[in-house]
Amino acid sequence: MTELEFTGKELYESVITCGMPYVLPTEKILISRIEEIMYKFYLLNTALEVDSHRYLIFSKKMHYLDSTECAYLNYYIGMFITKLVSSKIFGFDYLVHLNIVKRYMSVKFNSPKRPDLIAFNKYVNIYSIFEAKGRTRLDNRTLIKAKKQVQAIKYVNGAKPSNGIVSAVVHDNKSMVKCYLRDPEPKGSETLNIPKSLLIWLYYEPIYLLFKEEKNIEKCANCMNVPIRINDNETLTISMNTKLYQLLREYEESNIRNCYKHIDENFDEKFLEDFSKISEPLKME
């Protein structure tokens, strides 16, 4: 048992960069990325607050919700905290939802049990599989099911996952936010072959689209800024390196997402080479 220390800014960053948008955009369903971010902030601030000792706790506002509404909020809190855990405890740069990957390429599972998320680092062939759970109470059945989900993946891009992490976020008896972590050994035979350039694109795509949509962008020498008013007293500024924005724009214009049935390894290598030259791709201030 240990305490995880993080700042409010780091928690907000996990909200912005974690998991699926609440509506998966299609040609028929278009949403504003700023609305998506604000929606997640509202969920976060409805579910959580900070007590007098600076511990993150579940808000009393949760008591007025029915079980379905609580389950919905718990799901998102599980994702946000898992994003923090993946970076601050396990040292991963990125966490991408596998359902987003399926939008761009054929990812098939022979087993009905599949995990939520894939974590990876920029320049090394190290991956981890995460299953995020958010519950008011945690029971053995939930843990057993989650373990089977992360155990299903045997290889990612030819490498055995360094971890298969079950991250279960629950309320304790004082409404404090508690995260149970389990790391079972893989037993399945599923393999994932996903170009790292695609994973990086999918991580940054929602934020890239935010900059693409916004008209009031603040520009400086090396970055583009979008300020987001969280409440009357708090503003968060997202800063994207202009070289990253240009690289993502070229990626989008290449329409490579429609060609991933025939992966171009040269393109993947060139993208990673260009990406490696970009310092501080993204910042939150």
PDB file of C-alpha atoms in Angstrom:
ATOM      1  CA  MET A   1       0.000   0.000   0.000  1.00  0.00           C
ATOM      2  CA  THR A   2       1.438   3.385  -0.983  1.00  0.00           C
ATOM      3  CA  GLU A   3       0.231   6.899  -1.689  1.00  0.00           C
ATOM      4  CA  LEU A   4       0.419   8.339  -5.185  1.00  0.00           C
ATOM      5  CA  GLU A   5       1.236  12.032  -5.240  1.00  0.00           C
ATOM      6  CA  PHE A   6       0.237  14.163  -8.211  1.00  0.00           C
ATOM      7  CA  THR A   7      -0.786  17.713  -8.980  1.00  0.00           C
ATOM      8  CA  GLY A   8      -4.152  18.949 -10.167  1.00  0.00           C
ATOM      9  CA  LYS A   9      -2.508  19.816 -13.475  1.00  0.00           C
ATOM     10  CA  GLU A  10      -1.346  16.220 -13.896  1.00  0.00           C
ATOM     11  CA  LEU A  11      -4.857  14.966 -13.229  1.00  0.00           C
ATOM     12  CA  TYR A  12      -6.287  17.375 -15.795  1.00  0.00           C
ATOM     13  CA  GLU A  13      -3.639  16.207 -18.270  1.00  0.00           C
ATOM     14  CA  SER A  14      -4.788  12.616 -17.787  1.00  0.00           C
ATOM     15  CA  VAL A  15      -8.368  13.721 -18.514  1.00  0.00           C
ATOM     16  CA  ILE A  16      -7.315  15.373 -21.771  1.00  0.00           C
ATOM     17  CA  THR A  17      -5.044  12.585 -23.012  1.00  0.00           C
ATOM     18  CA  CYS A  18      -6.753   9.418 -21.762  1.00  0.00           C
ATOM     19  CA  GLY A  19      -8.953   6.943 -23.509  1.00  0.00           C
ATOM     20  CA  MET A  20     -11.882   7.235 -25.842  1.00  0.00           C
ATOM     21  CA  PRO A  21     -13.823  10.416 -26.443  1.00  0.00           C
ATOM     22  CA  TYR A  22     -17.347  10.191 -25.124  1.00  0.00           C
ATOM     23  CA  VAL A  23     -18.602  10.107 -28.719  1.00  0.00           C
ATOM     24  CA  LEU A  24     -16.463   8.376 -31.318  1.00  0.00           C
ATOM     25  CA  PRO A  25     -16.372  10.853 -34.217  1.00  0.00           C
ATOM     26  CA  THR A  26     -17.560   9.609 -37.580  1.00  0.00           C
ATOM     27  CA  GLU A  27     -18.532  11.336 -40.779  1.00  0.00           C
ATOM     28  CA  LYS A  28     -22.083  11.579 -39.420  1.00  0.00           C
ATOM     29  CA  ILE A  29     -21.269  12.522 -35.821  1.00  0.00           C
ATOM     30  CA  LEU A  30     -19.055  15.558 -35.378  1.00  0.00           C
ATOM     31  CA  ILE A  31     -18.369  17.073 -31.975  1.00  0.00           C
ATOM     32  CA  SER A  32     -16.296  19.980 -30.809  1.00  0.00           C
ATOM     33  CA  ARG A  33     -13.090  18.839 -29.132  1.00  0.00           C
ATOM     34  CA  ILE A  34     -13.309  21.701 -26.647  1.00  0.00           C
ATOM     35  CA  GLU A  35     -16.796  20.461 -25.713  1.00  0.00           C
ATOM     36  CA  GLU A  36     -15.427  16.932 -25.280  1.00  0.00           C
ATOM     37  CA  ILE A  37     -12.702  18.159 -22.910  1.00  0.00           C
ATOM     38  CA  MET A  38     -15.103  20.322 -20.907  1.00  0.00           C
ATOM     39  CA  TYR A  39     -17.545  17.414 -20.659  1.00  0.00           C
ATOM     40  CA  LYS A  40     -14.836  15.247 -19.111  1.00  0.00           C
ATOM     41  CA  PHE A  41     -13.862  18.043 -16.724  1.00  0.00           C
ATOM     42  CA  TYR A  42     -17.480  18.282 -15.572  1.00  0.00           C
ATOM     43  CA  LEU A  43     -17.534  14.539 -14.966  1.00  0.00           C
ATOM     44  CA  LEU A  44     -14.301  14.749 -12.995  1.00  0.00           C
ATOM     45  CA  ASN A  45     -15.475  17.645 -10.847  1.00  0.00           C
ATOM     46  CA  THR A  46     -18.849  16.003 -10.226  1.00  0.00           C
ATOM     47  CA  ALA A  47     -17.247  12.774  -9.031  1.00  0.00           C
ATOM     48  CA  LEU A  48     -14.164  13.988  -7.137  1.00  0.00           C
ATOM     49  CA  GLU A  49     -13.042  16.674  -4.741  1.00  0.00           C
ATOM     50  CA  VAL A  50     -10.100  17.318  -2.414  1.00  0.00           C
ATOM     51  CA  ASP A  51     -10.485  17.071   1.365  1.00  0.00           C
ATOM     52  CA  SER A  52      -8.855  19.270   4.017  1.00  0.00           C
ATOM     53  CA  HIS A  53      -5.793  16.985   4.111  1.00  0.00           C
ATOM     54  CA  ARG A  54      -5.312  17.292   0.316  1.00  0.00           C
ATOM     55  CA  TYR A  55      -6.456  13.751  -0.398  1.00  0.00           C
ATOM     56  CA  LEU A  56      -8.545  13.056  -3.470  1.00  0.00           C
ATOM     57  CA  ILE A  57     -11.965  11.765  -2.427  1.00  0.00           C
ATOM     58  CA  PHE A  58     -15.264  10.915  -4.037  1.00  0.00           C
ATOM     59  CA  SER A  59     -17.670  13.803  -3.736  1.00  0.00           C
ATOM     60  CA  LYS A  60     -20.862  13.701  -1.681  1.00  0.00           C
ATOM     61  CA  LYS A  61     -22.611  14.679  -4.913  1.00  0.00           C
ATOM     62  CA  MET A  62     -22.225  11.027  -5.925  1.00  0.00           C
ATOM     63  CA  HIS A  63     -24.724  10.111  -3.173  1.00  0.00           C
ATOM     64  CA  TYR A  64     -27.534  11.789  -5.111  1.00  0.00           C
ATOM     65  CA  LEU A  65     -26.975   9.728  -8.246  1.00  0.00           C
ATOM     66  CA  ASP A  66     -28.590   6.403  -9.015  1.00  0.00           C
ATOM     67  CA  SER A  67     -26.494   3.283  -9.525  1.00  0.00           C
ATOM     68  CA  THR A  68     -26.337   3.642 -13.329  1.00  0.00           C
ATOM     69  CA  GLU A  69     -25.126   7.228 -13.103  1.00  0.00           C
ATOM     70  CA  CYS A  70     -22.527   6.270 -10.475  1.00  0.00           C
ATOM     71  CA  ALA A  71     -21.295   3.425 -12.669  1.00  0.00           C
ATOM     72  CA  TYR A  72     -20.872   5.841 -15.588  1.00  0.00           C
ATOM     73  CA  LEU A  73     -18.817   8.295 -13.517  1.00  0.00           C
ATOM     74  CA  ASN A  74     -16.808   5.471 -11.941  1.00  0.00           C
ATOM     75  CA  TYR A  75     -15.901   4.206 -15.423  1.00  0.00           C
ATOM     76  CA  TYR A  76     -14.352   7.550 -16.364  1.00  0.00           C
ATOM     77  CA  ILE A  77     -12.586   8.012 -13.022  1.00  0.00           C
ATOM     78  CA  GLY A  78     -11.106   4.537 -13.473  1.00  0.00           C
ATOM     79  CA  MET A  79      -9.720   5.633 -16.840  1.00  0.00           C
ATOM     80  CA  PHE A  80      -8.314   8.944 -15.576  1.00  0.00           C
ATOM     81  CA  ILE A  81      -6.566   7.401 -12.568  1.00  0.00           C
ATOM     82  CA  THR A  82      -5.239   4.525 -14.684  1.00  0.00           C
ATOM     83  CA  LYS A  83      -3.631   7.084 -16.995  1.00  0.00           C
ATOM     84  CA  LEU A  84      -1.865   8.654 -14.010  1.00  0.00           C
ATOM     85  CA  VAL A  85      -0.790   5.232 -12.753  1.00  0.00           C
ATOM     86  CA  SER A  86       0.578   4.193 -16.157  1.00  0.00           C
ATOM     87  CA  SER A  87       2.907   7.191 -16.270  1.00  0.00           C
ATOM     88  CA  LYS A  88       3.793   7.871 -12.627  1.00  0.00           C
ATOM     89  CA  ILE A  89       4.205   4.274 -11.424  1.00  0.00           C
ATOM     90  CA  PHE A  90       5.028   2.287 -14.561  1.00  0.00           C
ATOM     91  CA  GLY A  91       6.813   5.015 -16.535  1.00  0.00           C
ATOM     92  CA  PHE A  92       4.894   4.852 -19.821  1.00  0.00           C
ATOM     93  CA  ASP A  93       4.697   7.872 -22.098  1.00  0.00           C
ATOM     94  CA  TYR A  94       1.422   6.994 -23.782  1.00  0.00           C
ATOM     95  CA  LEU A  95      -1.811   5.133 -23.171  1.00  0.00           C
ATOM     96  CA  VAL A  96      -4.186   4.449 -26.092  1.00  0.00           C
ATOM     97  CA  HIS A  97      -7.581   2.765 -26.074  1.00  0.00           C
ATOM     98  CA  LEU A  98      -7.692  -0.350 -28.267  1.00  0.00           C
ATOM     99  CA  ASN A  99     -11.229   0.506 -29.423  1.00  0.00           C
ATOM    100  CA  ILE A 100      -9.770   3.621 -31.035  1.00  0.00           C
ATOM    101  CA  VAL A 101      -7.155   1.494 -32.804  1.00  0.00           C
ATOM    102  CA  LYS A 102      -9.965  -0.644 -34.232  1.00  0.00           C
ATOM    103  CA  ARG A 103     -11.348   2.444 -35.985  1.00  0.00           C
ATOM    104  CA  TYR A 104      -8.214   2.600 -38.122  1.00  0.00           C
ATOM    105  CA  MET A 105      -7.112  -0.953 -38.675  1.00  0.00           C
ATOM    106  CA  SER A 106      -8.375  -4.476 -38.299  1.00  0.00           C
ATOM    107  CA  VAL A 107      -7.611  -5.657 -34.769  1.00  0.00           C
ATOM    108  CA  LYS A 108      -9.197  -9.039 -34.253  1.00  0.00           C
ATOM    109  CA  PHE A 109      -9.443 -11.036 -31.049  1.00  0.00           C
ATOM    110  CA  ASN A 110     -10.045 -14.765 -31.070  1.00  0.00           C
ATOM    111  CA  SER A 111     -11.052 -14.525 -27.425  1.00  0.00           C
ATOM    112  CA  PRO A 112     -14.161 -12.635 -26.226  1.00  0.00           C
ATOM    113  CA  LYS A 113     -12.012 -11.301 -23.392  1.00  0.00           C
ATOM    114  CA  ARG A 114     -10.154  -8.199 -24.466  1.00  0.00           C
ATOM    115  CA  PRO A 115      -8.376  -5.436 -22.512  1.00  0.00           C
ATOM    116  CA  ASP A 116      -8.988  -1.696 -22.673  1.00  0.00           C
ATOM    117  CA  LEU A 117      -5.663  -0.017 -23.205  1.00  0.00           C
ATOM    118  CA  ILE A 118      -2.163  -0.337 -24.607  1.00  0.00           C
ATOM    119  CA  ALA A 119       0.731   1.606 -23.043  1.00  0.00           C
ATOM    120  CA  PHE A 120       4.086   2.263 -24.684  1.00  0.00           C
ATOM    121  CA  ASN A 121       7.172   4.425 -24.724  1.00  0.00           C
ATOM    122  CA  LYS A 122       8.459   6.584 -27.541  1.00  0.00           C
ATOM    123  CA  TYR A 123      11.633   4.962 -28.781  1.00  0.00           C
ATOM    124  CA  VAL A 124      11.848   1.492 -27.241  1.00  0.00           C
ATOM    125  CA  ASN A 125       9.945  -1.670 -28.073  1.00  0.00           C
ATOM    126  CA  ILE A 126       8.283  -1.922 -24.658  1.00  0.00           C
ATOM    127  CA  TYR A 127       4.537  -2.227 -24.252  1.00  0.00           C
ATOM    128  CA  SER A 128       2.072  -2.947 -21.494  1.00  0.00           C
ATOM    129  CA  ILE A 129      -1.590  -3.908 -21.474  1.00  0.00           C
ATOM    130  CA  PHE A 130      -3.967  -2.174 -19.054  1.00  0.00           C
ATOM    131  CA  GLU A 131      -7.526  -2.937 -18.033  1.00  0.00           C
ATOM    132  CA  ALA A 132      -9.186  -0.046 -16.201  1.00  0.00           C
ATOM    133  CA  LYS A 133     -12.062  -0.594 -13.818  1.00  0.00           C
ATOM    134  CA  GLY A 134     -14.028   1.950 -11.799  1.00  0.00           C
ATOM    135  CA  ARG A 135     -16.272   0.601  -9.058  1.00  0.00           C
ATOM    136  CA  THR A 136     -18.016   1.724  -5.903  1.00  0.00           C
ATOM    137  CA  ARG A 137     -17.113  -1.665  -4.441  1.00  0.00           C
ATOM    138  CA  LEU A 138     -14.663  -4.239  -5.712  1.00  0.00           C
ATOM    139  CA  ASP A 139     -15.473  -7.919  -5.750  1.00  0.00           C
ATOM    140  CA  ASN A 140     -13.477 -10.996  -6.734  1.00  0.00           C
ATOM    141  CA  ARG A 141     -15.476 -11.598  -9.906  1.00  0.00           C
ATOM    142  CA  THR A 142     -14.481  -8.200 -11.297  1.00  0.00           C
ATOM    143  CA  LEU A 143     -10.783  -8.840 -10.612  1.00  0.00           C
ATOM    144  CA  ILE A 144     -10.903 -12.354 -12.090  1.00  0.00           C
ATOM    145  CA  LYS A 145     -12.562 -11.071 -15.280  1.00  0.00           C
ATOM    146  CA  ALA A 146     -10.105  -8.173 -15.580  1.00  0.00           C
ATOM    147  CA  LYS A 147      -7.121 -10.489 -15.105  1.00  0.00           C
ATOM    148  CA  LYS A 148      -8.351 -12.712 -17.943  1.00  0.00           C
ATOM    149  CA  GLN A 149      -8.694  -9.648 -20.158  1.00  0.00           C
ATOM    150  CA  VAL A 150      -5.070  -8.527 -19.729  1.00  0.00           C
ATOM    151  CA  GLN A 151      -3.789 -12.104 -19.860  1.00  0.00           C
ATOM    152  CA  ALA A 152      -5.250 -12.548 -23.367  1.00  0.00           C
ATOM    153  CA  ILE A 153      -2.421 -10.591 -25.066  1.00  0.00           C
ATOM    154  CA  LYS A 154       0.751 -12.608 -25.592  1.00  0.00           C
ATOM    155  CA  TYR A 155       2.749 -10.344 -27.935  1.00  0.00           C
ATOM    156  CA  VAL A 156       2.651  -6.696 -29.054  1.00  0.00           C
ATOM    157  CA  ASN A 157       4.686  -5.944 -32.175  1.00  0.00           C
ATOM    158  CA  GLY A 158       6.736  -9.067 -31.569  1.00  0.00           C
ATOM    159  CA  ALA A 159       7.487  -8.290 -27.918  1.00  0.00           C
ATOM    160  CA  LYS A 160       6.032  -9.854 -24.815  1.00  0.00           C
ATOM    161  CA  PRO A 161       4.191  -7.162 -22.803  1.00  0.00           C
ATOM    162  CA  SER A 162       6.271  -6.003 -19.862  1.00  0.00           C
ATOM    163  CA  ASN A 163       3.097  -5.926 -17.770  1.00  0.00           C
ATOM    164  CA  GLY A 164      -0.551  -6.861 -17.961  1.00  0.00           C
ATOM    165  CA  ILE A 165      -1.988  -4.445 -15.425  1.00  0.00           C
ATOM    166  CA  VAL A 166      -5.433  -4.551 -13.880  1.00  0.00           C
ATOM    167  CA  SER A 167      -6.119  -1.086 -12.450  1.00  0.00           C
ATOM    168  CA  ALA A 168      -9.266  -1.066 -10.314  1.00  0.00           C
ATOM    169  CA  VAL A 169     -10.265   2.301  -8.847  1.00  0.00           C
ATOM    170  CA  VAL A 170     -12.742   2.109  -5.963  1.00  0.00           C
ATOM    171  CA  HIS A 171     -14.229   4.095  -3.071  1.00  0.00           C
ATOM    172  CA  ASP A 172     -12.801   3.146   0.330  1.00  0.00           C
ATOM    173  CA  ASN A 173     -14.831   3.401   3.541  1.00  0.00           C
ATOM    174  CA  LYS A 174     -13.898   7.103   3.887  1.00  0.00           C
ATOM    175  CA  SER A 175     -14.725   7.845   0.219  1.00  0.00           C
ATOM    176  CA  MET A 176     -11.013   8.149  -0.565  1.00  0.00           C
ATOM    177  CA  VAL A 177      -9.908   7.166  -4.058  1.00  0.00           C
ATOM    178  CA  LYS A 178      -8.113   3.825  -3.877  1.00  0.00           C
ATOM    179  CA  CYS A 179      -6.512   1.993  -6.795  1.00  0.00           C
ATOM    180  CA  TYR A 180      -5.838  -1.760  -6.663  1.00  0.00           C
ATOM    181  CA  LEU A 181      -3.161  -2.981  -9.090  1.00  0.00           C
ATOM    182  CA  ARG A 182      -2.652  -6.574 -10.238  1.00  0.00           C
ATOM    183  CA  ASP A 183      -0.105  -7.920 -12.747  1.00  0.00           C
ATOM    184  CA  PRO A 184      -1.003 -11.481 -13.792  1.00  0.00           C
ATOM    185  CA  GLU A 185       1.186 -13.483 -16.184  1.00  0.00           C
ATOM    186  CA  PRO A 186      -0.088 -13.670 -19.788  1.00  0.00           C
ATOM    187  CA  LYS A 187      -1.725 -16.970 -20.712  1.00  0.00           C
ATOM    188  CA  GLY A 188      -3.438 -16.223 -24.002  1.00  0.00           C
ATOM    189  CA  SER A 189      -2.305 -16.418 -27.593  1.00  0.00           C
ATOM    190  CA  GLU A 190      -3.483 -13.044 -28.932  1.00  0.00           C
ATOM    191  CA  THR A 191      -0.952 -10.938 -30.823  1.00  0.00           C
ATOM    192  CA  LEU A 192      -1.188  -7.256 -31.689  1.00  0.00           C
ATOM    193  CA  ASN A 193       0.767  -5.746 -34.561  1.00  0.00           C
ATOM    194  CA  ILE A 194       0.172  -2.010 -34.523  1.00  0.00           C
ATOM    195  CA  PRO A 195       2.636   0.493 -36.032  1.00  0.00           C
ATOM    196  CA  LYS A 196       3.976   2.834 -33.396  1.00  0.00           C
ATOM    197  CA  SER A 197       3.378   5.813 -35.680  1.00  0.00           C
ATOM    198  CA  LEU A 198      -0.330   4.955 -35.627  1.00  0.00           C
ATOM    199  CA  LEU A 199      -0.355   4.690 -31.836  1.00  0.00           C
ATOM    200  CA  ILE A 200       1.338   8.095 -31.512  1.00  0.00           C
ATOM    201  CA  TRP A 201      -1.112   9.601 -34.000  1.00  0.00           C
ATOM    202  CA  LEU A 202      -4.082   8.184 -32.093  1.00  0.00           C
ATOM    203  CA  TYR A 203      -2.770   9.562 -28.809  1.00  0.00           C
ATOM    204  CA  TYR A 204      -2.363  13.092 -30.164  1.00  0.00           C
ATOM    205  CA  GLU A 205      -5.243  13.119 -32.668  1.00  0.00           C
ATOM    206  CA  PRO A 206      -7.947  14.551 -30.350  1.00  0.00           C
ATOM    207  CA  ILE A 207      -5.606  17.361 -29.254  1.00  0.00           C
ATOM    208  CA  TYR A 208      -4.430  17.981 -32.812  1.00  0.00           C
ATOM    209  CA  LEU A 209      -8.083  18.308 -33.868  1.00  0.00           C
ATOM    210  CA  LEU A 210      -8.654  20.739 -31.004  1.00  0.00           C
ATOM    211  CA  PHE A 211      -5.944  23.012 -32.426  1.00  0.00           C
ATOM    212  CA  LYS A 212      -7.289  22.497 -35.919  1.00  0.00           C
ATOM    213  CA  GLU A 213     -10.802  23.555 -34.841  1.00  0.00           C
ATOM    214  CA  GLU A 214      -9.974  26.470 -32.560  1.00  0.00           C
ATOM    215  CA  LYS A 215      -9.882  29.940 -34.108  1.00  0.00           C
ATOM    216  CA  ASN A 216      -8.434  31.836 -31.144  1.00  0.00           C
ATOM    217  CA  ILE A 217      -5.053  30.116 -30.952  1.00  0.00           C
ATOM    218  CA  GLU A 218      -2.201  31.903 -29.254  1.00  0.00           C
ATOM    219  CA  LYS A 219       1.037  31.422 -31.192  1.00  0.00           C
ATOM    220  CA  CYS A 220       4.631  31.901 -30.093  1.00  0.00           C
ATOM    221  CA  ALA A 221       7.988  30.980 -31.606  1.00  0.00           C
ATOM    222  CA  ASN A 222       7.836  27.201 -31.155  1.00  0.00           C
ATOM    223  CA  CYS A 223       4.338  26.381 -29.931  1.00  0.00           C
ATOM    224  CA  MET A 224       0.601  26.924 -30.275  1.00  0.00           C
ATOM    225  CA  ASN A 225      -1.537  27.527 -27.193  1.00  0.00           C
ATOM    226  CA  VAL A 226      -5.205  26.923 -26.450  1.00  0.00           C
ATOM    227  CA  PRO A 227      -6.439  28.222 -23.060  1.00  0.00           C
ATOM    228  CA  ILE A 228      -9.349  26.330 -21.494  1.00  0.00           C
ATOM    229  CA  ARG A 229     -11.373  27.945 -18.703  1.00  0.00           C
ATOM    230  CA  ILE A 230     -12.117  25.172 -16.223  1.00  0.00           C
ATOM    231  CA  ASN A 231     -14.026  27.403 -13.825  1.00  0.00           C
ATOM    232  CA  ASP A 232     -14.125  31.060 -12.784  1.00  0.00           C
ATOM    233  CA  ASN A 233     -10.798  30.809 -10.966  1.00  0.00           C
ATOM    234  CA  GLU A 234      -8.896  28.267 -13.012  1.00  0.00           C
ATOM    235  CA  THR A 235      -7.570  28.143 -16.560  1.00  0.00           C
ATOM    236  CA  LEU A 236      -5.499  25.395 -18.172  1.00  0.00           C
ATOM    237  CA  THR A 237      -3.394  26.107 -21.253  1.00  0.00           C
ATOM    238  CA  ILE A 238      -2.588  23.293 -23.686  1.00  0.00           C
ATOM    239  CA  SER A 239       0.605  23.915 -25.657  1.00  0.00           C
ATOM    240  CA  MET A 240       1.532  21.918 -28.751  1.00  0.00           C
ATOM    241  CA  ASN A 241       4.895  22.190 -30.458  1.00  0.00           C
ATOM    242  CA  THR A 242       4.341  23.646 -33.938  1.00  0.00           C
ATOM    243  CA  LYS A 243       6.575  20.936 -35.452  1.00  0.00           C
ATOM    244  CA  LEU A 244       4.331  18.273 -33.937  1.00  0.00           C
ATOM    245  CA  TYR A 245       1.246  19.989 -35.332  1.00  0.00           C
ATOM    246  CA  GLN A 246       2.826  20.049 -38.795  1.00  0.00           C
ATOM    247  CA  LEU A 247       3.855  16.392 -38.562  1.00  0.00           C
ATOM    248  CA  LEU A 248       0.335  15.356 -37.534  1.00  0.00           C
ATOM    249  CA  ARG A 249      -1.118  17.465 -40.322  1.00  0.00           C
ATOM    250  CA  GLU A 250       1.072  15.678 -42.855  1.00  0.00           C
ATOM    251  CA  TYR A 251       0.045  12.354 -41.333  1.00  0.00           C
ATOM    252  CA  GLU A 252      -3.627  13.237 -41.663  1.00  0.00           C
ATOM    253  CA  GLU A 253      -3.239  14.509 -45.209  1.00  0.00           C
ATOM    254  CA  SER A 254      -1.464  11.340 -46.268  1.00  0.00           C
ATOM    255  CA  ASN A 255      -4.708   9.506 -45.429  1.00  0.00           C
ATOM    256  CA  ILE A 256      -2.505   6.720 -44.119  1.00  0.00           C
ATOM    257  CA  ARG A 257      -5.253   5.564 -41.771  1.00  0.00           C
ATOM    258  CA  ASN A 258      -7.034   3.980 -44.740  1.00  0.00           C
ATOM    259  CA  CYS A 259      -3.919   2.129 -45.866  1.00  0.00           C
ATOM    260  CA  TYR A 260      -3.006   0.234 -42.740  1.00  0.00           C
ATOM    261  CA  LYS A 261      -4.104  -3.102 -44.125  1.00  0.00           C
ATOM    262  CA  HIS A 262      -0.806  -2.804 -46.006  1.00  0.00           C
ATOM    263  CA  ILE A 263       1.556  -1.244 -43.476  1.00  0.00           C
ATOM    264  CA  ASP A 264       4.307   0.888 -44.980  1.00  0.00           C
ATOM    265  CA  GLU A 265       7.315   0.265 -42.733  1.00  0.00           C
ATOM    266  CA  ASN A 266       9.276   3.052 -44.402  1.00  0.00           C
ATOM    267  CA  PHE A 267       6.545   5.533 -43.535  1.00  0.00           C
ATOM    268  CA  ASP A 268       6.515   4.316 -39.936  1.00  0.00           C
ATOM    269  CA  GLU A 269      10.282   4.723 -39.615  1.00  0.00           C
ATOM    270  CA  LYS A 270      10.229   8.186 -41.207  1.00  0.00           C
ATOM    271  CA  PHE A 271       7.431   9.335 -38.900  1.00  0.00           C
ATOM    272  CA  LEU A 272       9.277   8.102 -35.800  1.00  0.00           C
ATOM    273  CA  GLU A 273      12.511   9.726 -36.988  1.00  0.00           C
ATOM    274  CA  ASP A 274      10.784  13.093 -37.466  1.00  0.00           C
ATOM    275  CA  PHE A 275       8.918  12.729 -34.172  1.00  0.00           C
ATOM    276  CA  SER A 276      12.143  12.008 -32.257  1.00  0.00           C
ATOM    277  CA  LYS A 277      13.481  15.435 -33.247  1.00  0.00           C
ATOM    278  CA  ILE A 278      10.607  17.287 -31.575  1.00  0.00           C
ATOM    279  CA  SER A 279      11.286  18.482 -28.037  1.00  0.00           C
ATOM    280  CA  GLU A 280       8.354  18.901 -25.623  1.00  0.00           C
ATOM    281  CA  PRO A 281       5.584  17.877 -28.022  1.00  0.00           C
ATOM    282  CA  LEU A 282       2.819  18.743 -25.562  1.00  0.00           C
ATOM    283  CA  LYS A 283       2.604  20.744 -22.319  1.00  0.00           C
ATOM    284  CA  MET A 284      -0.155  21.682 -19.851  1.00  0.00           C
ATOM    285  CA  GLU A 285       0.223  24.913 -17.879  1.00  0.00           C
TER     286      GLU A 285
END
